[in-house]
Structures are given as C-alpha cells and as structure tokens.
C-alpha cells in the first residue's frame, strides 16, 4: 500500500481491501470527491491510463497536497526549518493557518500598485519578488499545516497532542507521494460542482464525506442539508458511485436506492483496545458480479489476504440498480 504523507480523520487505509473489491473493474476516470489524506487515490486498483482526480474542500489540505506534488524540495526544506515544541507554538501556527494572510487577490492588488508606484525599469523586478513571496508563503503555509496534523491528537489539526515528532522521518514519504501524485488532478471545490464537472458514464466516483452526526471531528462544516444534497447529486450521476459512511439509521434510510454493505474496522479514535467501528459502503450499481469475477482472478495469496482483512455483508438491496 502506498502511504500518504499525513494521517487523517476517517482515513480509509484499513478499508482499501473492500473498496477495491467492490469497485467496478473498468472505468476511465476516478474521482475522489472527499480526498482527505489521498489514501484512496493512491491505492485504487485503477485500469491503465485512468484519469485520477483528487478533491477536498479544505483549502489548507489542498494547498499541502499541491505543494507536495509541485514543490517537494521547497516543502521538505521548509518543514525542516519549522519548530513546534510546545502548546503555545502550536496555537501560534494554528492561528497562522486560519488567517488568510496572502491570497491571490492580495497578490493582484500589490502587482497593480507596483506599476503605479515604481518607475518602469524596476517594475518587472518588483513583480518577480512579489510572485516569489506568494509562492514561498504557499509552501510555508503547507509546512505549518503539515506539522499541525503531525502534532495534533488524532490528526485533526485542532487539538495539541504533545507527541514528539522528528520531521526528518517524513521526507521520504513526501518524496514518494510526489511521484505517486505526479499525474493526479488536484481540485478544491464543492462536491456538487466537482461531481457535475467530472461525471461520465465510465467514471468511478468515490465519496467519503464527513460522517453523519460526527461532524465535530472534521475541519469542514457539513450539516444535514449537505448529506441530503450529496445523496441527491449522486443519485443522478451517470458514472459508477461508491460512498462510505458510518452505520447511522438516517443514512441507511437516505440511501435506500443504493446497495448497502456493512463491515467493521478497528476504531482508531477509541482508547479501548479491540473496539471496532461500524462502516457502510454503498454503491449505485450491483457489485456482486464484479466480486465473483475478481475472486476467480485472485491467486491464493491475494485470496487469503482478503480473508484476513475482515468480513462484509450486504444489508440492503434496492428494487433496481441506479447504474447498470
């Protein structure tokens, strides 16, 4: 499994075996709508030449992903220079992340003022300096956010965990991530706009939204209306759709027109050893023919690996599949 550069609330590393098992065998593009750590984008068993799209609505996270893909050396250098050794430092960096100190509009305004206030021979030089400053602040913001996630409790970037962290250990992760994400399209859009933009009959749309009635664990606000809006958008999709959720009665009812599978995984958010978390994986297509096909193609090692990962059960079957 290809490792992400960060841990993330609700990361899907422990469910990749089931996601790949239930996924359609052939599609031309994969759209990871709530991309998070990028684990699904990194580890989907995609057909060759698949267009891969990673999206997240968290602007700081997307900036980190773009810097890791496009500016890995600058990001690694910046991470090495940063220090974060106390709760006070943690709060300072958190405030820096939350404040938009240098955005694209600010840059445009400063470039415009440059042309007015500085004589023509030095305008281009000043523009280069301003552009360089904007670029460096993007990397600095990414580095600070990276360390916030590394130091925070349960990788939510909100509460200080106080654990030691040698950033040099993660340089290799960033470099490997850079290679793996080299051809991935990275977006920062609302889920509905993204799905409508990339949806095609031969698309595979994977959604891992903030879980129902668990929004306090996420950095992005996702009210009940958004859960309904997500379902309604996916129900109209032309492509293959898969959605991950917690096992909530409201979600089972909302997705009554989908195939619903139930599974469990170790609960990383719990302090109790052996505690499990119930997950739902829902599809707008019937994945059972694909499961049988994949089981026939598996070698003994792959088959035993799936058996040891866990179990799953079909708990709801709609009258007819939305996608055929």
Short mmCIF file of C-alpha atoms in Angstrom, two decimals:
data_model
loop_
_atom_site.label_atom_id
_atom_site.label_comp_id
_atom_site.label_asym_id
_atom_site.label_seq_id
_atom_site.Cartn_x
_atom_site.Cartn_y
_atom_site.Cartn_z
CA UNK A 1 0.00 0.00 0.00
CA UNK A 2 1.25 3.46 -0.91
CA UNK A 3 1.44 5.60 2.22
CA UNK A 4 0.03 9.12 2.41
CA UNK A 5 2.14 11.97 3.75
CA UNK A 6 -0.40 12.56 6.55
CA UNK A 7 -2.79 10.77 8.85
CA UNK A 8 -6.39 11.93 8.57
CA UNK A 9 -9.64 11.62 10.47
CA UNK A 10 -11.60 8.78 8.85
CA UNK A 11 -8.70 7.61 6.69
CA UNK A 12 -9.54 4.59 4.55
CA UNK A 13 -6.30 2.58 4.67
CA UNK A 14 -8.00 -0.23 6.63
CA UNK A 15 -10.88 -0.42 4.15
CA UNK A 16 -8.96 -0.35 0.86
CA UNK A 17 -9.31 -4.13 0.53
CA UNK A 18 -13.12 -3.81 0.45
CA UNK A 19 -13.19 -0.61 -1.63
CA UNK A 20 -11.10 -2.32 -4.32
CA UNK A 21 -13.18 -5.50 -4.08
CA UNK A 22 -16.48 -3.64 -4.61
CA UNK A 23 -15.17 -1.20 -7.23
CA UNK A 24 -16.03 -1.76 -10.91
CA UNK A 25 -13.23 -3.44 -12.88
CA UNK A 26 -13.24 -0.98 -15.79
CA UNK A 27 -13.55 2.80 -15.82
CA UNK A 28 -11.76 5.71 -17.48
CA UNK A 29 -11.59 8.22 -14.61
CA UNK A 30 -11.59 8.04 -10.82
CA UNK A 31 -12.91 10.97 -8.79
CA UNK A 32 -12.02 11.04 -5.09
CA UNK A 33 -14.54 13.68 -4.02
CA UNK A 34 -13.62 14.00 -0.32
CA UNK A 35 -9.96 13.13 -0.81
CA UNK A 36 -8.60 13.71 2.70
CA UNK A 37 -5.21 12.03 3.06
CA UNK A 38 -5.30 10.81 -0.55
CA UNK A 39 -5.15 7.17 0.53
CA UNK A 40 -7.94 6.10 -1.83
CA UNK A 41 -6.48 7.98 -4.80
CA UNK A 42 -3.09 6.42 -4.07
CA UNK A 43 -4.32 2.84 -3.67
CA UNK A 44 -7.24 2.28 -6.03
CA UNK A 45 -6.62 -0.62 -8.41
CA UNK A 46 -7.21 1.63 -11.41
CA UNK A 47 -7.12 0.44 -15.02
CA UNK A 48 -4.12 1.77 -17.00
CA UNK A 49 -4.32 5.37 -18.24
CA UNK A 50 -7.09 6.27 -15.79
CA UNK A 51 -7.61 10.00 -15.24
CA UNK A 52 -7.28 10.49 -11.47
CA UNK A 53 -8.93 13.42 -9.71
CA UNK A 54 -8.36 14.27 -6.05
CA UNK A 55 -10.62 16.87 -4.42
CA UNK A 56 -11.13 18.29 -0.95
CA UNK A 57 -12.98 21.36 0.29
CA UNK A 58 -10.31 22.06 2.93
CA UNK A 59 -8.14 24.73 1.26
CA UNK A 60 -5.19 24.20 3.61
CA UNK A 61 -5.17 20.47 2.88
CA UNK A 62 -5.35 21.03 -0.88
CA UNK A 63 -2.51 23.56 -0.68
CA UNK A 64 -0.41 20.96 1.15
CA UNK A 65 -1.15 18.33 -1.50
CA UNK A 66 -0.29 20.72 -4.33
CA UNK A 67 2.98 21.73 -2.68
CA UNK A 68 3.90 18.09 -2.07
CA UNK A 69 3.24 17.36 -5.75
CA UNK A 70 4.71 20.50 -7.34
CA UNK A 71 7.28 21.81 -4.81
CA UNK A 72 8.51 18.80 -2.80
CA UNK A 73 12.03 20.09 -2.21
CA UNK A 74 10.83 23.51 -1.07
CA UNK A 75 8.27 21.87 1.20
CA UNK A 76 10.80 19.48 2.74
CA UNK A 77 13.21 22.35 3.31
CA UNK A 78 10.51 24.44 4.96
CA UNK A 79 9.38 21.59 7.20
CA UNK A 80 12.95 21.10 8.36
CA UNK A 81 13.23 24.76 9.36
CA UNK A 82 10.00 24.88 11.35
CA UNK A 83 9.86 24.21 15.09
CA UNK A 84 6.80 23.25 17.10
CA UNK A 85 7.81 22.20 20.57
CA UNK A 86 5.08 23.50 22.89
CA UNK A 87 1.36 24.13 23.13
CA UNK A 88 2.00 27.87 22.71
CA UNK A 89 3.85 27.27 19.42
CA UNK A 90 1.00 25.01 18.31
CA UNK A 91 -1.60 27.74 18.91
CA UNK A 92 0.52 30.34 17.10
CA UNK A 93 0.84 28.17 13.99
CA UNK A 94 -2.84 27.22 14.14
CA UNK A 95 -3.80 30.92 14.10
CA UNK A 96 -1.48 31.50 11.13
CA UNK A 97 -3.22 28.71 9.20
CA UNK A 98 -6.71 30.03 9.99
CA UNK A 99 -5.89 33.59 8.88
CA UNK A 100 -5.76 34.23 5.13
CA UNK A 101 -2.64 36.41 5.13
CA UNK A 102 -1.73 36.36 1.45
CA UNK A 103 -4.29 35.29 -1.14
CA UNK A 104 -4.46 35.66 -4.90
CA UNK A 105 -6.48 38.89 -4.72
CA UNK A 106 -3.87 40.45 -2.42
CA UNK A 107 -1.19 39.50 -4.94
CA UNK A 108 -3.07 41.09 -7.85
CA UNK A 109 -3.57 44.30 -5.89
CA UNK A 110 0.09 44.52 -4.93
CA UNK A 111 1.19 43.93 -8.53
CA UNK A 112 -1.16 46.69 -9.71
CA UNK A 113 0.18 49.12 -7.09
CA UNK A 114 3.71 48.24 -8.15
CA UNK A 115 3.08 49.55 -11.67
CA UNK A 116 1.78 52.83 -10.28
CA UNK A 117 4.35 53.50 -7.57
CA UNK A 118 7.60 52.25 -9.12
CA UNK A 119 9.36 53.56 -12.21
CA UNK A 120 9.15 51.31 -15.33
CA UNK A 121 12.71 49.92 -15.29
CA UNK A 122 12.13 48.18 -11.94
CA UNK A 123 8.51 47.06 -12.34
CA UNK A 124 9.34 43.56 -13.59
CA UNK A 125 11.89 43.03 -10.84
CA UNK A 126 9.33 44.01 -8.19
CA UNK A 127 6.75 41.69 -9.74
CA UNK A 128 9.19 38.78 -9.55
CA UNK A 129 9.83 39.47 -5.88
CA UNK A 130 6.10 39.63 -5.11
CA UNK A 131 5.43 36.41 -7.01
CA UNK A 132 8.29 34.72 -5.20
CA UNK A 133 6.88 35.89 -1.87
CA UNK A 134 3.46 34.49 -2.73
CA UNK A 135 4.96 31.16 -3.72
CA UNK A 136 7.05 30.91 -0.57
CA UNK A 137 4.05 31.70 1.63
CA UNK A 138 2.13 28.84 -0.02
CA UNK A 139 4.94 26.47 0.90
CA UNK A 140 5.25 27.92 4.40
CA UNK A 141 1.51 27.51 4.94
CA UNK A 142 1.71 23.92 3.70
CA UNK A 143 4.64 23.16 6.02
CA UNK A 144 2.88 24.61 9.05
CA UNK A 145 -0.31 22.71 8.27
CA UNK A 146 1.67 19.50 7.80
CA UNK A 147 3.22 19.86 11.23
CA UNK A 148 -0.11 20.79 12.80
CA UNK A 149 -1.52 17.49 11.54
CA UNK A 150 1.53 15.57 12.73
CA UNK A 151 1.40 17.04 16.21
CA UNK A 152 -2.35 17.14 16.76
CA UNK A 153 -4.35 14.48 18.57
CA UNK A 154 -5.89 12.01 16.08
CA UNK A 155 -4.55 14.12 13.19
CA UNK A 156 -7.41 16.60 13.17
CA UNK A 157 -5.26 19.73 13.35
CA UNK A 158 -7.41 21.13 16.15
CA UNK A 159 -6.08 19.85 19.48
CA UNK A 160 -2.47 19.62 20.58
CA UNK A 161 -1.30 16.06 21.15
CA UNK A 162 2.07 16.83 22.69
CA UNK A 163 3.77 13.90 20.98
CA UNK A 164 7.35 14.11 19.74
CA UNK A 165 7.80 14.33 16.01
CA UNK A 166 11.05 14.13 14.06
CA UNK A 167 10.09 15.64 10.70
CA UNK A 168 13.15 14.14 9.02
CA UNK A 169 11.39 10.75 9.10
CA UNK A 170 8.71 12.06 6.77
CA UNK A 171 10.90 13.40 3.98
CA UNK A 172 10.82 10.01 2.23
CA UNK A 173 7.02 9.95 2.50
CA UNK A 174 6.77 13.34 0.78
CA UNK A 175 9.13 12.28 -1.98
CA UNK A 176 7.20 9.06 -2.66
CA UNK A 177 3.90 10.91 -2.55
CA UNK A 178 5.28 13.39 -5.09
CA UNK A 179 5.98 10.57 -7.55
CA UNK A 180 2.62 8.87 -6.98
CA UNK A 181 0.61 12.11 -7.35
CA UNK A 182 2.56 13.40 -10.35
CA UNK A 183 -0.32 12.87 -12.81
CA UNK A 184 -3.21 13.44 -10.39
CA UNK A 185 -5.52 16.42 -10.96
CA UNK A 186 -5.99 18.26 -7.64
CA UNK A 187 -9.17 20.28 -7.08
CA UNK A 188 -10.58 22.41 -4.23
CA UNK A 189 -14.31 22.52 -5.00
CA UNK A 190 -17.73 21.93 -3.52
CA UNK A 191 -18.68 18.29 -4.04
CA UNK A 192 -21.72 19.04 -6.21
CA UNK A 193 -19.78 21.23 -8.64
CA UNK A 194 -16.96 18.70 -8.85
CA UNK A 195 -19.22 15.71 -9.48
CA UNK A 196 -21.13 17.54 -12.21
CA UNK A 197 -17.84 18.58 -13.84
CA UNK A 198 -16.23 15.12 -13.97
CA UNK A 199 -19.21 12.75 -14.07
CA UNK A 200 -19.27 10.48 -17.13
CA UNK A 201 -20.83 7.06 -17.84
CA UNK A 202 -17.35 5.49 -17.49
CA UNK A 203 -16.36 7.41 -14.34
CA UNK A 204 -15.88 5.91 -10.87
CA UNK A 205 -16.95 8.43 -8.23
CA UNK A 206 -15.83 7.65 -4.68
CA UNK A 207 -17.18 9.71 -1.77
CA UNK A 208 -16.05 9.61 1.85
CA UNK A 209 -17.97 12.58 3.32
CA UNK A 210 -17.86 13.70 6.96
CA UNK A 211 -19.76 11.04 8.83
CA UNK A 212 -23.33 11.65 9.94
CA UNK A 213 -23.69 13.22 13.39
CA UNK A 214 -19.89 13.15 13.77
CA UNK A 215 -19.11 16.49 12.16
CA UNK A 216 -17.23 17.72 15.25
CA UNK A 217 -14.25 15.59 14.26
CA UNK A 218 -13.84 17.38 10.90
CA UNK A 219 -12.40 20.76 9.97
CA UNK A 220 -15.11 21.42 7.35
CA UNK A 221 -18.74 22.06 8.37
CA UNK A 222 -21.12 19.50 6.81
CA UNK A 223 -24.74 19.94 8.01
CA UNK A 224 -27.65 17.56 7.46
CA UNK A 225 -28.68 19.50 4.35
CA UNK A 226 -25.33 18.65 2.75
CA UNK A 227 -25.80 14.93 3.41
CA UNK A 228 -29.13 15.14 1.58
CA UNK A 229 -27.63 17.27 -1.21
CA UNK A 230 -24.81 14.74 -1.65
CA UNK A 231 -27.23 11.83 -1.98
CA UNK A 232 -29.43 13.69 -4.46
CA UNK A 233 -26.39 14.60 -6.56
CA UNK A 234 -25.06 11.03 -6.57
CA UNK A 235 -28.47 9.52 -7.35
CA UNK A 236 -28.41 11.45 -10.65
CA UNK A 237 -24.83 10.53 -11.55
CA UNK A 238 -24.10 8.77 -14.84
CA UNK A 239 -20.99 7.04 -13.53
CA UNK A 240 -20.32 4.29 -11.01
CA UNK A 241 -20.75 5.65 -7.46
CA UNK A 242 -19.40 4.36 -4.15
CA UNK A 243 -20.00 6.09 -0.80
CA UNK A 244 -18.51 5.35 2.64
CA UNK A 245 -20.41 6.25 5.81
CA UNK A 246 -20.82 5.38 9.46
CA UNK A 247 -23.65 3.00 10.31
CA UNK A 248 -26.39 5.52 11.06
CA UNK A 249 -30.11 4.70 10.57
CA UNK A 250 -30.62 8.08 8.89
CA UNK A 251 -28.02 7.21 6.25
CA UNK A 252 -29.46 3.74 5.63
CA UNK A 253 -32.85 5.36 5.02
CA UNK A 254 -31.43 8.18 2.88
CA UNK A 255 -29.55 5.74 0.61
CA UNK A 256 -32.43 3.30 0.19
CA UNK A 257 -31.90 3.38 -3.59
CA UNK A 258 -28.29 2.12 -3.22
CA UNK A 259 -26.77 -1.29 -2.46
CA UNK A 260 -25.57 -1.13 1.16
CA UNK A 261 -22.76 -3.25 2.59
CA UNK A 262 -21.84 -3.42 6.28
CA UNK A 263 -18.36 -4.04 7.69
CA UNK A 264 -16.30 -3.26 10.79
CA UNK A 265 -12.79 -1.99 11.39
CA UNK A 266 -10.60 -1.17 14.37
CA UNK A 267 -11.65 2.13 15.95
CA UNK A 268 -8.57 4.37 15.85
CA UNK A 269 -10.44 7.14 17.70
CA UNK A 270 -11.02 4.97 20.77
CA UNK A 271 -8.67 4.45 23.70
CA UNK A 272 -10.18 1.00 24.37
CA UNK A 273 -8.23 -1.92 22.95
CA UNK A 274 -10.14 -4.07 20.49
CA UNK A 275 -13.04 -1.66 19.99
CA UNK A 276 -14.47 -1.70 16.47
CA UNK A 277 -16.29 0.86 14.34
CA UNK A 278 -19.18 0.00 12.03
CA UNK A 279 -18.89 1.20 8.44
CA UNK A 280 -21.23 1.25 5.48
CA UNK A 281 -20.14 1.11 1.85
CA UNK A 282 -22.89 1.92 -0.63
CA UNK A 283 -22.99 1.68 -4.41
CA UNK A 284 -25.40 2.79 -7.14
CA UNK A 285 -24.56 -0.43 -9.02
CA UNK A 286 -24.66 -4.11 -8.10
CA UNK A 287 -21.02 -5.05 -7.37
CA UNK A 288 -21.66 -8.77 -6.82
CA UNK A 289 -20.81 -9.83 -10.39
CA UNK A 290 -17.53 -7.90 -10.09
CA UNK A 291 -16.75 -9.61 -6.78
CA UNK A 292 -17.21 -13.05 -8.33
CA UNK A 293 -15.06 -12.06 -11.31
CA UNK A 294 -12.27 -10.75 -9.06
CA UNK A 295 -12.40 -13.81 -6.80
CA UNK A 296 -11.85 -16.04 -9.85
CA UNK A 297 -8.86 -13.94 -10.89
CA UNK A 298 -7.21 -13.87 -7.46
CA UNK A 299 -4.21 -16.01 -6.72
CA UNK A 300 -4.10 -17.89 -3.41
CA UNK A 301 -2.06 -15.18 -1.67
CA UNK A 302 -4.49 -12.41 -2.67
CA UNK A 303 -7.49 -14.51 -1.65
CA UNK A 304 -6.03 -15.25 1.79
CA UNK A 305 -5.14 -11.56 2.21
CA UNK A 306 -8.77 -10.54 1.65
CA UNK A 307 -9.98 -13.19 4.09
CA UNK A 308 -7.68 -11.90 6.83
CA UNK A 309 -8.67 -8.25 6.32
CA UNK A 310 -12.24 -8.64 7.51
CA UNK A 311 -15.80 -9.53 6.61
CA UNK A 312 -18.66 -7.70 4.92
CA UNK A 313 -22.40 -8.25 4.47
CA UNK A 314 -24.97 -6.95 2.02
CA UNK A 315 -27.66 -5.50 4.32
CA UNK A 316 -29.84 -3.73 1.76
CA UNK A 317 -30.65 -4.29 -1.90
CA UNK A 318 -32.73 -1.73 -3.84
CA UNK A 319 -35.54 -2.76 -6.16
CA UNK A 320 -33.32 -1.90 -9.11
CA UNK A 321 -29.82 -0.52 -9.57
CA UNK A 322 -29.48 3.15 -10.46
CA UNK A 323 -26.43 2.29 -12.59
CA UNK A 324 -26.45 -0.72 -14.91
#
